[in-house]
């Protein structure tokens, strides 16, 4: 029986000849896509991992599995090694998703930190009010996902202290951050409560310089560098997962070290 | 250790007349090959973001993953395949006696002898069931390199959670360097291994179909 989708008058057969190369390409693509082979690795050429190919999905599923494994590996009582002050790199190494010339310094006196989500006290915080909380200093290794590292001396309020001060639900899953440079980020509660996770306000004993997150940034000893948002403007405690800037592009969320 | 006079072979070869490469070995070999290639190619993609040696840079065509995020996803997926497959392989090799049967004994004089023969283009490969001393040495080296990659890899992945291990390996950068050198050893092995298997294609076919049936240990010993 003749298909109703067929045109009444068939197209010129020359079309096939004229488009032979394209037709072959389509066929070849089909074969590649359908095969779990080294060739199909080449299908993953996009910039982000939001692709819907079966390989993209499988890789993201593995990344979620690795989040689960990392949460199991994480020891809340294990402290990162600390180093002598003589090893501290001054100034620290700058890194962001843009060049250092593009940073937008924050007006400290007018800056406030918003708090939202599963907390009792949602009042905004000023620098002065944050300075009244107990402080801690740590000299730890910063490890970048790219492979470089340096030793930095950070001081500020332990995030745990801050979360307790605002009456946060410490059984919530996530602590999420918004920043002045549109660099959202989120960490798991276990890491947030680790003694070496600070809301840092100082580096090497001095007030944070603009490129490194003045007036407030996160500094955790147990995660890769990109998990430490700078220029924080808002903190939210919640049970809703919010991927960070790099996670949306395919990097692993836990990124614990 | 058994003394040379006692024939230990019967306990090590419970199924005489079996194929040179039983099916579990073949499956694990090719699983390992795929995992290794993915790990090496994706590892090159990760490495390029912050090179250790400024004269070593891997071109895009040789990398797996179009950029670091993808390379990392591949690497941290394939690592499970390599580690689990490798663990099963070693357990199998120890409990069936295959590792000892295939790799031992290995004598330095034999290694020198084989190298000399090879340099004179006398590659004796008419009997696939007998590994020459260089073969044995290469397989032992690459097995240890694989184990080393898992250990240094754990230190690179979790230098804080396993800070004691990282410290033993020279810190995060030390572990990273060792991980890179382990890759270099395995890549070098891979090149030689593939080249020789292509040179003696019956070895390649044996790893696909199982190869010749093994002779009794007595005949092997008599040679």
GROMACS .gro file of C-alpha atoms in nm:
model
  480
    1UNK     CA    1   0.000   0.000   0.000
    2UNK     CA    2   0.121   0.344  -0.083
    3UNK     CA    3   0.216   0.555   0.219
    4UNK     CA    4  -0.001   0.868   0.264
    5UNK     CA    5   0.316   1.056   0.352
    6UNK     CA    6   0.460   1.016   0.008
    7UNK     CA    7   0.429   1.311  -0.228
    8UNK     CA    8   0.192   1.261  -0.525
    9UNK     CA    9   0.470   1.338  -0.768
   10UNK     CA   10   0.801   1.178  -0.675
   11UNK     CA   11   1.102   1.414  -0.649
   12UNK     CA   12   1.373   1.411  -0.913
   13UNK     CA   13   1.604   1.117  -0.856
   14UNK     CA   14   1.899   1.352  -0.897
   15UNK     CA   15   1.834   1.474  -0.540
   16UNK     CA   16   1.981   1.151  -0.413
   17UNK     CA   17   2.295   1.202  -0.613
   18UNK     CA   18   2.328   1.567  -0.517
   19UNK     CA   19   2.302   1.490  -0.148
   20UNK     CA   20   2.485   1.161  -0.134
   21UNK     CA   21   2.754   1.293   0.100
   22UNK     CA   22   2.499   1.426   0.350
   23UNK     CA   23   2.297   1.105   0.341
   24UNK     CA   24   2.607   0.905   0.413
   25UNK     CA   25   2.692   1.137   0.702
   26UNK     CA   26   2.347   1.078   0.853
   27UNK     CA   27   2.387   0.703   0.825
   28UNK     CA   28   2.732   0.715   0.975
   29UNK     CA   29   2.612   0.925   1.264
   30UNK     CA   30   2.338   0.675   1.336
   31UNK     CA   31   2.586   0.392   1.353
   32UNK     CA   32   2.816   0.587   1.582
   33UNK     CA   33   2.539   0.692   1.815
   34UNK     CA   34   2.403   0.343   1.848
   35UNK     CA   35   2.736   0.189   1.935
   36UNK     CA   36   2.902   0.201   2.272
   37UNK     CA   37   3.251   0.224   2.135
   38UNK     CA   38   3.550   0.450   2.137
   39UNK     CA   39   3.401   0.617   1.834
   40UNK     CA   40   3.101   0.725   2.033
   41UNK     CA   41   3.328   0.913   2.271
   42UNK     CA   42   3.359   1.164   1.994
   43UNK     CA   43   2.989   1.241   2.021
   44UNK     CA   44   3.054   1.425   2.344
   45UNK     CA   45   3.181   1.745   2.195
   46UNK     CA   46   2.950   2.002   2.351
   47UNK     CA   47   3.065   2.247   2.615
   48UNK     CA   48   2.826   2.137   2.883
   49UNK     CA   49   2.713   1.798   2.999
   50UNK     CA   50   2.343   1.880   2.976
   51UNK     CA   51   2.341   1.668   2.663
   52UNK     CA   52   2.085   1.390   2.643
   53UNK     CA   53   2.298   1.127   2.476
   54UNK     CA   54   2.304   0.796   2.659
   55UNK     CA   55   2.674   0.844   2.732
   56UNK     CA   56   2.615   1.191   2.875
   57UNK     CA   57   2.344   1.052   3.101
   58UNK     CA   58   2.559   0.759   3.210
   59UNK     CA   59   2.851   0.989   3.295
   60UNK     CA   60   2.627   1.218   3.500
   61UNK     CA   61   2.482   0.917   3.679
   62UNK     CA   62   2.837   0.809   3.767
   63UNK     CA   63   2.911   1.160   3.893
   64UNK     CA   64   2.604   1.138   4.122
   65UNK     CA   65   2.724   0.800   4.241
   66UNK     CA   66   3.062   0.957   4.314
   67UNK     CA   67   2.886   1.229   4.518
   68UNK     CA   68   2.734   0.949   4.726
   69UNK     CA   69   3.070   0.775   4.769
   70UNK     CA   70   3.245   1.098   4.864
   71UNK     CA   71   2.982   1.172   5.130
   72UNK     CA   72   3.058   0.827   5.275
   73UNK     CA   73   3.434   0.881   5.260
   74UNK     CA   74   3.410   1.223   5.426
   75UNK     CA   75   3.520   1.209   5.788
   76UNK     CA   76   3.372   1.507   5.980
   77UNK     CA   77   3.641   1.477   6.244
   78UNK     CA   78   3.943   1.447   6.016
   79UNK     CA   79   4.133   1.774   6.002
   80UNK     CA   80   4.329   1.881   5.697
   81UNK     CA   81   4.702   1.917   5.766
   82UNK     CA   82   4.804   2.267   5.866
   83UNK     CA   83   5.135   2.431   5.775
   84UNK     CA   84   5.377   2.686   5.921
   85UNK     CA   85   5.314   3.054   5.843
   86UNK     CA   86   5.645   3.065   5.655
   87UNK     CA   87   5.490   2.855   5.378
   88UNK     CA   88   5.198   3.091   5.311
   89UNK     CA   89   5.178   3.233   4.959
   90UNK     CA   90   5.134   3.612   4.960
   91UNK     CA   91   4.925   3.727   4.792
   92UNK     CA   92   4.721   3.414   4.722
   93UNK     CA   93   4.665   3.295   4.368
   94UNK     CA   94   4.369   3.452   4.192
   95UNK     CA   95   4.125   3.232   4.009
   96UNK     CA   96   3.773   3.283   3.878
   97UNK     CA   97   3.575   3.216   3.562
   98UNK     CA   98   3.700   3.553   3.435
   99UNK     CA   99   4.027   3.747   3.444
  100UNK     CA  100   4.140   3.949   3.746
  101UNK     CA  101   4.084   4.279   3.561
  102UNK     CA  102   3.712   4.202   3.552
  103UNK     CA  103   3.656   4.187   3.928
  104UNK     CA  104   3.398   4.426   4.074
  105UNK     CA  105   3.510   4.536   4.423
  106UNK     CA  106   3.242   4.548   4.691
  107UNK     CA  107   3.156   4.858   4.895
  108UNK     CA  108   3.219   4.712   5.241
  109UNK     CA  109   3.027   4.961   5.460
  110UNK     CA  110   2.711   4.912   5.251
  111UNK     CA  111   2.749   4.537   5.210
  112UNK     CA  112   2.510   4.305   5.389
  113UNK     CA  113   2.481   3.929   5.404
  114UNK     CA  114   2.130   3.792   5.353
  115UNK     CA  115   2.026   3.472   5.532
  116UNK     CA  116   1.733   3.261   5.422
  117UNK     CA  117   1.583   2.914   5.421
  118UNK     CA  118   1.567   2.683   5.721
  119UNK     CA  119   1.691   2.935   5.980
  120UNK     CA  120   1.527   3.103   6.280
  121UNK     CA  121   1.683   3.445   6.233
  122UNK     CA  122   1.668   3.587   5.882
  123UNK     CA  123   1.812   3.929   5.966
  124UNK     CA  124   2.084   4.050   5.737
  125UNK     CA  125   2.438   4.064   5.870
  126UNK     CA  126   2.689   4.347   5.847
  127UNK     CA  127   3.069   4.316   5.865
  128UNK     CA  128   3.065   4.456   6.220
  129UNK     CA  129   2.810   4.202   6.338
  130UNK     CA  130   3.002   3.914   6.183
  131UNK     CA  131   3.319   4.037   6.357
  132UNK     CA  132   3.148   3.985   6.695
  133UNK     CA  133   3.135   3.607   6.641
  134UNK     CA  134   3.427   3.384   6.751
  135UNK     CA  135   3.703   3.359   6.492
  136UNK     CA  136   3.938   3.086   6.383
  137UNK     CA  137   4.254   3.083   6.172
  138UNK     CA  138   4.385   2.800   5.957
  139UNK     CA  139   4.686   2.752   5.729
  140UNK     CA  140   4.576   2.498   5.474
  141UNK     CA  141   4.648   2.378   5.123
  142UNK     CA  142   4.429   2.511   4.846
  143UNK     CA  143   4.393   2.252   4.570
  144UNK     CA  144   4.248   2.352   4.235
  145UNK     CA  145   4.060   2.106   4.015
  146UNK     CA  146   4.313   2.199   3.745
  147UNK     CA  147   4.596   2.048   3.948
  148UNK     CA  148   4.782   2.342   4.103
  149UNK     CA  149   4.796   2.422   4.472
  150UNK     CA  150   4.928   2.669   4.730
  151UNK     CA  151   4.924   2.717   5.103
  152UNK     CA  152   4.703   2.993   5.238
  153UNK     CA  153   4.636   3.144   5.578
  154UNK     CA  154   4.268   3.216   5.628
  155UNK     CA  155   4.077   3.357   5.923
  156UNK     CA  156   3.712   3.416   5.987
  157UNK     CA  157   3.403   3.275   6.151
  158UNK     CA  158   3.356   2.900   6.133
  159UNK     CA  159   3.049   2.839   5.919
  160UNK     CA  160   2.920   2.610   6.193
  161UNK     CA  161   2.935   2.898   6.442
  162UNK     CA  162   2.747   3.120   6.200
  163UNK     CA  163   2.481   2.858   6.127
  164UNK     CA  164   2.429   2.806   6.499
  165UNK     CA  165   2.403   3.181   6.550
  166UNK     CA  166   2.120   3.211   6.298
  167UNK     CA  167   1.946   2.902   6.434
  168UNK     CA  168   1.987   2.699   6.117
  169UNK     CA  169   1.844   2.351   6.084
  170UNK     CA  170   2.171   2.158   6.106
  171UNK     CA  171   1.998   1.850   5.971
  172UNK     CA  172   1.922   2.023   5.642
  173UNK     CA  173   2.105   1.886   5.342
  174UNK     CA  174   2.256   2.191   5.178
  175UNK     CA  175   2.408   2.531   5.246
  176UNK     CA  176   2.394   2.744   4.933
  177UNK     CA  177   2.565   3.070   4.850
  178UNK     CA  178   2.494   3.363   4.622
  179UNK     CA  179   2.776   3.597   4.532
  180UNK     CA  180   2.829   3.942   4.383
  181UNK     CA  181   2.997   3.787   4.078
  182UNK     CA  182   2.703   3.559   3.989
  183UNK     CA  183   2.884   3.248   4.105
  184UNK     CA  184   2.623   3.040   4.288
  185UNK     CA  185   2.759   2.750   4.490
  186UNK     CA  186   2.637   2.490   4.735
  187UNK     CA  187   2.793   2.246   4.977
  188UNK     CA  188   2.669   1.957   5.188
  189UNK     CA  189   2.584   2.018   5.554
  190UNK     CA  190   2.857   1.780   5.677
  191UNK     CA  191   3.121   1.997   5.511
  192UNK     CA  192   2.950   2.316   5.631
  193UNK     CA  193   2.985   2.193   5.990
  194UNK     CA  194   3.352   2.087   5.955
  195UNK     CA  195   3.578   2.287   6.190
  196UNK     CA  196   3.796   2.398   5.894
  197UNK     CA  197   3.510   2.549   5.696
  198UNK     CA  198   3.522   2.924   5.748
  199UNK     CA  199   3.341   3.234   5.636
  200UNK     CA  200   3.678   3.396   5.578
  201UNK     CA  201   3.734   3.769   5.621
  202UNK     CA  202   4.113   3.777   5.639
  203UNK     CA  203   4.413   3.639   5.454
  204UNK     CA  204   4.756   3.621   5.618
  205UNK     CA  205   4.625   3.833   5.905
  206UNK     CA  206   4.507   4.120   5.680
  207UNK     CA  207   4.156   4.208   5.565
  208UNK     CA  208   4.080   4.017   5.245
  209UNK     CA  209   4.191   4.202   4.934
  210UNK     CA  210   3.930   4.270   4.666
  211UNK     CA  211   4.038   3.997   4.422
  212UNK     CA  212   4.011   3.728   4.688
  213UNK     CA  213   3.655   3.790   4.799
  214UNK     CA  214   3.636   4.100   5.023
  215UNK     CA  215   3.447   4.124   5.252
  216UNK     CA  216   3.341   3.761   5.290
  217UNK     CA  217   3.418   3.435   5.118
  218UNK     CA  218   3.396   3.067   5.191
  219UNK     CA  219   3.712   2.872   5.269
  220UNK     CA  220   3.682   2.501   5.328
  221UNK     CA  221   3.982   2.273   5.371
  222UNK     CA  222   3.802   1.965   5.243
  223UNK     CA  223   3.693   2.069   4.894
  224UNK     CA  224   3.853   2.179   4.568
  225UNK     CA  225   3.917   2.549   4.518
  226UNK     CA  226   3.616   2.613   4.296
  227UNK     CA  227   3.385   2.513   4.583
  228UNK     CA  228   3.489   2.829   4.771
  229UNK     CA  229   3.270   3.116   4.649
  230UNK     CA  230   3.404   3.470   4.695
  231UNK     CA  231   3.213   3.799   4.755
  232UNK     CA  232   2.926   3.616   4.926
  233UNK     CA  233   2.601   3.815   4.947
  234UNK     CA  234   2.351   3.550   5.059
  235UNK     CA  235   2.346   3.220   5.243
  236UNK     CA  236   2.055   2.978   5.228
  237UNK     CA  237   1.999   2.661   5.429
  238UNK     CA  238   1.775   2.416   5.247
  239UNK     CA  239   1.695   2.064   5.140
  240UNK     CA  240   1.679   2.162   4.776
  241UNK     CA  241   1.984   2.092   4.564
  242UNK     CA  242   2.114   2.393   4.379
  243UNK     CA  243   2.400   2.330   4.137
  244UNK     CA  244   2.685   2.579   4.138
  245UNK     CA  245   2.839   2.762   3.844
  246UNK     CA  246   3.081   2.485   3.747
  247UNK     CA  247   2.850   2.199   3.840
  248UNK     CA  248   2.604   2.325   3.577
  249UNK     CA  249   2.888   2.282   3.328
  250UNK     CA  250   2.956   1.925   3.430
  251UNK     CA  251   3.196   1.938   3.726
  252UNK     CA  252   3.130   1.707   4.017
  253UNK     CA  253   2.919   1.863   4.294
  254UNK     CA  254   3.089   1.718   4.604
  255UNK     CA  255   3.441   1.776   4.473
  256UNK     CA  256   3.573   1.675   4.813
  257UNK     CA  257   3.944   1.628   4.861
  258UNK     CA  258   5.771  -2.140   4.879
  259UNK     CA  259   5.785  -2.486   4.729
  260UNK     CA  260   6.123  -2.647   4.670
  261UNK     CA  261   6.216  -2.711   4.305
  262UNK     CA  262   6.214  -3.088   4.351
  263UNK     CA  263   5.850  -3.099   4.454
  264UNK     CA  264   5.617  -3.075   4.153
  265UNK     CA  265   5.384  -2.802   4.269
  266UNK     CA  266   5.217  -2.769   3.933
  267UNK     CA  267   4.924  -3.010   3.981
  268UNK     CA  268   4.779  -2.800   4.261
  269UNK     CA  269   4.826  -2.487   4.052
  270UNK     CA  270   4.662  -2.624   3.738
  271UNK     CA  271   4.341  -2.789   3.847
  272UNK     CA  272   4.204  -2.810   3.493
  273UNK     CA  273   4.476  -2.944   3.267
  274UNK     CA  274   4.406  -2.915   2.902
  275UNK     CA  275   4.216  -2.593   2.952
  276UNK     CA  276   4.272  -2.305   2.714
  277UNK     CA  277   4.569  -2.071   2.756
  278UNK     CA  278   4.334  -1.779   2.831
  279UNK     CA  279   4.014  -1.901   3.001
  280UNK     CA  280   3.708  -1.684   2.935
  281UNK     CA  281   3.728  -1.489   3.265
  282UNK     CA  282   4.080  -1.380   3.173
  283UNK     CA  283   3.972  -1.269   2.826
  284UNK     CA  284   3.676  -1.068   2.957
  285UNK     CA  285   3.892  -0.905   3.223
  286UNK     CA  286   4.171  -0.835   2.973
  287UNK     CA  287   3.947  -0.643   2.735
  288UNK     CA  288   3.757  -0.470   3.013
  289UNK     CA  289   4.091  -0.356   3.150
  290UNK     CA  290   4.206  -0.246   2.804
  291UNK     CA  291   3.901  -0.025   2.757
  292UNK     CA  292   3.921   0.119   3.109
  293UNK     CA  293   4.294   0.192   3.068
  294UNK     CA  294   4.249   0.366   2.735
  295UNK     CA  295   3.966   0.582   2.872
  296UNK     CA  296   4.167   0.662   3.185
  297UNK     CA  297   4.480   0.753   2.989
  298UNK     CA  298   4.295   0.968   2.733
  299UNK     CA  299   4.082   1.144   2.994
  300UNK     CA  300   4.384   1.179   3.222
  301UNK     CA  301   4.562   1.368   2.944
  302UNK     CA  302   4.264   1.603   2.922
  303UNK     CA  303   4.282   1.671   3.297
  304UNK     CA  304   4.662   1.707   3.291
  305UNK     CA  305   4.655   1.971   3.018
  306UNK     CA  306   4.469   2.216   3.244
  307UNK     CA  307   4.781   2.251   3.458
  308UNK     CA  308   5.080   2.071   3.312
  309UNK     CA  309   5.358   1.920   3.526
  310UNK     CA  310   5.623   1.936   3.253
  311UNK     CA  311   5.607   2.242   3.033
  312UNK     CA  312   5.729   2.047   2.733
  313UNK     CA  313   5.461   1.779   2.765
  314UNK     CA  314   5.120   1.874   2.640
  315UNK     CA  315   4.859   1.639   2.495
  316UNK     CA  316   4.682   1.743   2.174
  317UNK     CA  317   4.303   1.756   2.165
  318UNK     CA  318   4.274   1.463   1.927
  319UNK     CA  319   4.447   1.233   2.178
  320UNK     CA  320   4.231   1.339   2.472
  321UNK     CA  321   3.900   1.192   2.582
  322UNK     CA  322   3.655   1.468   2.668
  323UNK     CA  323   3.636   1.799   2.483
  324UNK     CA  324   3.745   1.988   2.797
  325UNK     CA  325   3.842   1.924   3.158
  326UNK     CA  326   3.486   1.878   3.291
  327UNK     CA  327   3.420   1.597   3.046
  328UNK     CA  328   3.762   1.442   3.095
  329UNK     CA  329   3.700   1.438   3.470
  330UNK     CA  330   3.362   1.269   3.424
  331UNK     CA  331   3.523   1.000   3.210
  332UNK     CA  332   3.814   0.955   3.448
  333UNK     CA  333   3.600   0.920   3.760
  334UNK     CA  334   3.367   0.677   3.586
  335UNK     CA  335   3.638   0.455   3.434
  336UNK     CA  336   3.834   0.443   3.761
  337UNK     CA  337   3.566   0.215   3.908
  338UNK     CA  338   3.587  -0.020   3.612
  339UNK     CA  339   3.966  -0.039   3.639
  340UNK     CA  340   3.973  -0.083   4.017
  341UNK     CA  341   3.695  -0.341   4.040
  342UNK     CA  342   3.810  -0.535   3.733
  343UNK     CA  343   4.170  -0.524   3.854
  344UNK     CA  344   4.073  -0.645   4.198
  345UNK     CA  345   3.873  -0.937   4.054
  346UNK     CA  346   4.163  -1.020   3.817
  347UNK     CA  347   4.423  -1.028   4.094
  348UNK     CA  348   4.196  -1.233   4.320
  349UNK     CA  349   4.128  -1.476   4.035
  350UNK     CA  350   4.496  -1.489   3.944
  351UNK     CA  351   4.603  -1.566   4.299
  352UNK     CA  352   4.334  -1.825   4.375
  353UNK     CA  353   4.357  -2.015   4.048
  354UNK     CA  354   4.736  -2.001   4.054
  355UNK     CA  355   4.739  -1.837   3.712
  356UNK     CA  356   4.960  -1.544   3.816
  357UNK     CA  357   5.226  -1.773   3.958
  358UNK     CA  358   5.197  -2.017   3.670
  359UNK     CA  359   5.225  -1.745   3.402
  360UNK     CA  360   5.474  -1.504   3.564
  361UNK     CA  361   5.705  -1.724   3.770
  362UNK     CA  362   5.979  -1.823   3.786
  363UNK     CA  363   6.154  -1.524   3.639
  364UNK     CA  364   6.535  -1.526   3.625
  365UNK     CA  365   6.762  -1.234   3.543
  366UNK     CA  366   6.976  -1.458   3.319
  367UNK     CA  367   6.664  -1.547   3.120
  368UNK     CA  368   6.574  -1.180   3.083
  369UNK     CA  369   6.923  -1.101   2.946
  370UNK     CA  370   6.906  -1.403   2.718
  371UNK     CA  371   6.566  -1.301   2.576
  372UNK     CA  372   6.679  -0.943   2.522
  373UNK     CA  373   6.984  -1.069   2.331
  374UNK     CA  374   6.766  -1.297   2.119
  375UNK     CA  375   6.522  -1.017   2.049
  376UNK     CA  376   6.801  -0.785   1.939
  377UNK     CA  377   6.903  -1.056   1.690
  378UNK     CA  378   6.538  -1.066   1.573
  379UNK     CA  379   6.491  -1.413   1.714
  380UNK     CA  380   6.150  -1.368   1.870
  381UNK     CA  381   6.056  -1.717   1.982
  382UNK     CA  382   5.677  -1.724   1.983
  383UNK     CA  383   5.595  -2.057   1.826
  384UNK     CA  384   5.464  -2.174   2.164
  385UNK     CA  385   5.218  -1.918   2.297
  386UNK     CA  386   5.170  -2.106   2.623
  387UNK     CA  387   5.521  -2.025   2.742
  388UNK     CA  388   5.594  -1.665   2.828
  389UNK     CA  389   5.954  -1.559   2.779
  390UNK     CA  390   6.136  -1.380   3.058
  391UNK     CA  391   6.091  -1.031   2.912
  392UNK     CA  392   5.721  -1.092   2.866
  393UNK     CA  393   5.694  -1.202   3.227
  394UNK     CA  394   5.886  -0.899   3.344
  395UNK     CA  395   5.671  -0.659   3.142
  396UNK     CA  396   5.348  -0.814   3.270
  397UNK     CA  397   5.469  -0.797   3.629
  398UNK     CA  398   5.576  -0.434   3.586
  399UNK     CA  399   5.245  -0.332   3.432
  400UNK     CA  400   5.041  -0.511   3.699
  401UNK     CA  401   5.233  -0.324   3.968
  402UNK     CA  402   5.196   0.000   3.771
  403UNK     CA  403   4.821  -0.057   3.762
  404UNK     CA  404   4.806  -0.116   4.137
  405UNK     CA  405   5.025   0.191   4.188
  406UNK     CA  406   4.789   0.401   3.974
  407UNK     CA  407   4.496   0.310   4.197
  408UNK     CA  408   4.691   0.402   4.511
  409UNK     CA  409   4.836   0.729   4.377
  410UNK     CA  410   4.498   0.802   4.219
  411UNK     CA  411   4.327   0.777   4.559
  412UNK     CA  412   4.586   1.021   4.697
  413UNK     CA  413   4.527   1.269   4.413
  414UNK     CA  414   4.148   1.236   4.444
  415UNK     CA  415   4.133   1.257   4.825
  416UNK     CA  416   4.458   1.418   4.950
  417UNK     CA  417   4.283   1.549   5.263
  418UNK     CA  418   4.064   1.250   5.358
  419UNK     CA  419   4.369   1.026   5.302
  420UNK     CA  420   4.625   1.285   5.407
  421UNK     CA  421   4.851   1.017   5.556
  422UNK     CA  422   4.872   0.836   5.222
  423UNK     CA  423   4.929   1.164   5.035
  424UNK     CA  424   5.210   1.254   5.272
  425UNK     CA  425   5.386   0.921   5.215
  426UNK     CA  426   5.365   0.985   4.840
  427UNK     CA  427   5.523   1.330   4.867
  428UNK     CA  428   5.211   1.537   4.919
  429UNK     CA  429   4.945   1.624   4.663
  430UNK     CA  430   5.197   1.723   4.395
  431UNK     CA  431   5.415   1.421   4.470
  432UNK     CA  432   5.118   1.188   4.428
  433UNK     CA  433   5.022   1.372   4.110
  434UNK     CA  434   5.372   1.326   3.968
  435UNK     CA  435   5.374   0.955   4.059
  436UNK     CA  436   5.030   0.919   3.900
  437UNK     CA  437   5.167   1.077   3.583
  438UNK     CA  438   5.477   0.853   3.583
  439UNK     CA  439   5.257   0.546   3.634
  440UNK     CA  440   5.061   0.652   3.329
  441UNK     CA  441   5.386   0.685   3.134
  442UNK     CA  442   5.489   0.329   3.230
  443UNK     CA  443   5.150   0.189   3.131
  444UNK     CA  444   5.144   0.385   2.804
  445UNK     CA  445   5.493   0.259   2.722
  446UNK     CA  446   5.382  -0.096   2.797
  447UNK     CA  447   5.071  -0.049   2.585
  448UNK     CA  448   5.275   0.058   2.282
  449UNK     CA  449   5.514  -0.240   2.309
  450UNK     CA  450   5.233  -0.481   2.394
  451UNK     CA  451   5.014  -0.379   2.100
  452UNK     CA  452   5.309  -0.370   1.859
  453UNK     CA  453   5.420  -0.721   1.956
  454UNK     CA  454   5.068  -0.861   1.940
  455UNK     CA  455   5.033  -0.723   1.588
  456UNK     CA  456   5.372  -0.870   1.502
  457UNK     CA  457   5.260  -1.212   1.626
  458UNK     CA  458   4.885  -1.201   1.549
  459UNK     CA  459   4.821  -1.548   1.692
  460UNK     CA  460   4.868  -1.395   2.038
  461UNK     CA  461   4.597  -1.142   1.962
  462UNK     CA  462   4.366  -1.417   1.840
  463UNK     CA  463   4.442  -1.619   2.153
  464UNK     CA  464   4.322  -1.332   2.373
  465UNK     CA  465   3.996  -1.331   2.174
  466UNK     CA  466   3.930  -1.702   2.128
  467UNK     CA  467   4.123  -1.851   2.417
  468UNK     CA  468   4.428  -1.982   2.237
  469UNK     CA  469   4.585  -2.329   2.239
  470UNK     CA  470   4.512  -2.583   2.510
  471UNK     CA  471   4.776  -2.605   2.779
  472UNK     CA  472   5.008  -2.904   2.785
  473UNK     CA  473   5.055  -3.105   3.102
  474UNK     CA  474   5.301  -2.953   3.347
  475UNK     CA  475   5.539  -3.247   3.298
  476UNK     CA  476   5.578  -3.177   2.928
  477UNK     CA  477   5.623  -2.808   3.002
  478UNK     CA  478   5.889  -2.884   3.258
  479UNK     CA  479   6.068  -3.122   3.020
  480UNK     CA  480   6.127  -2.848   2.766
   0.00000   0.00000   0.00000
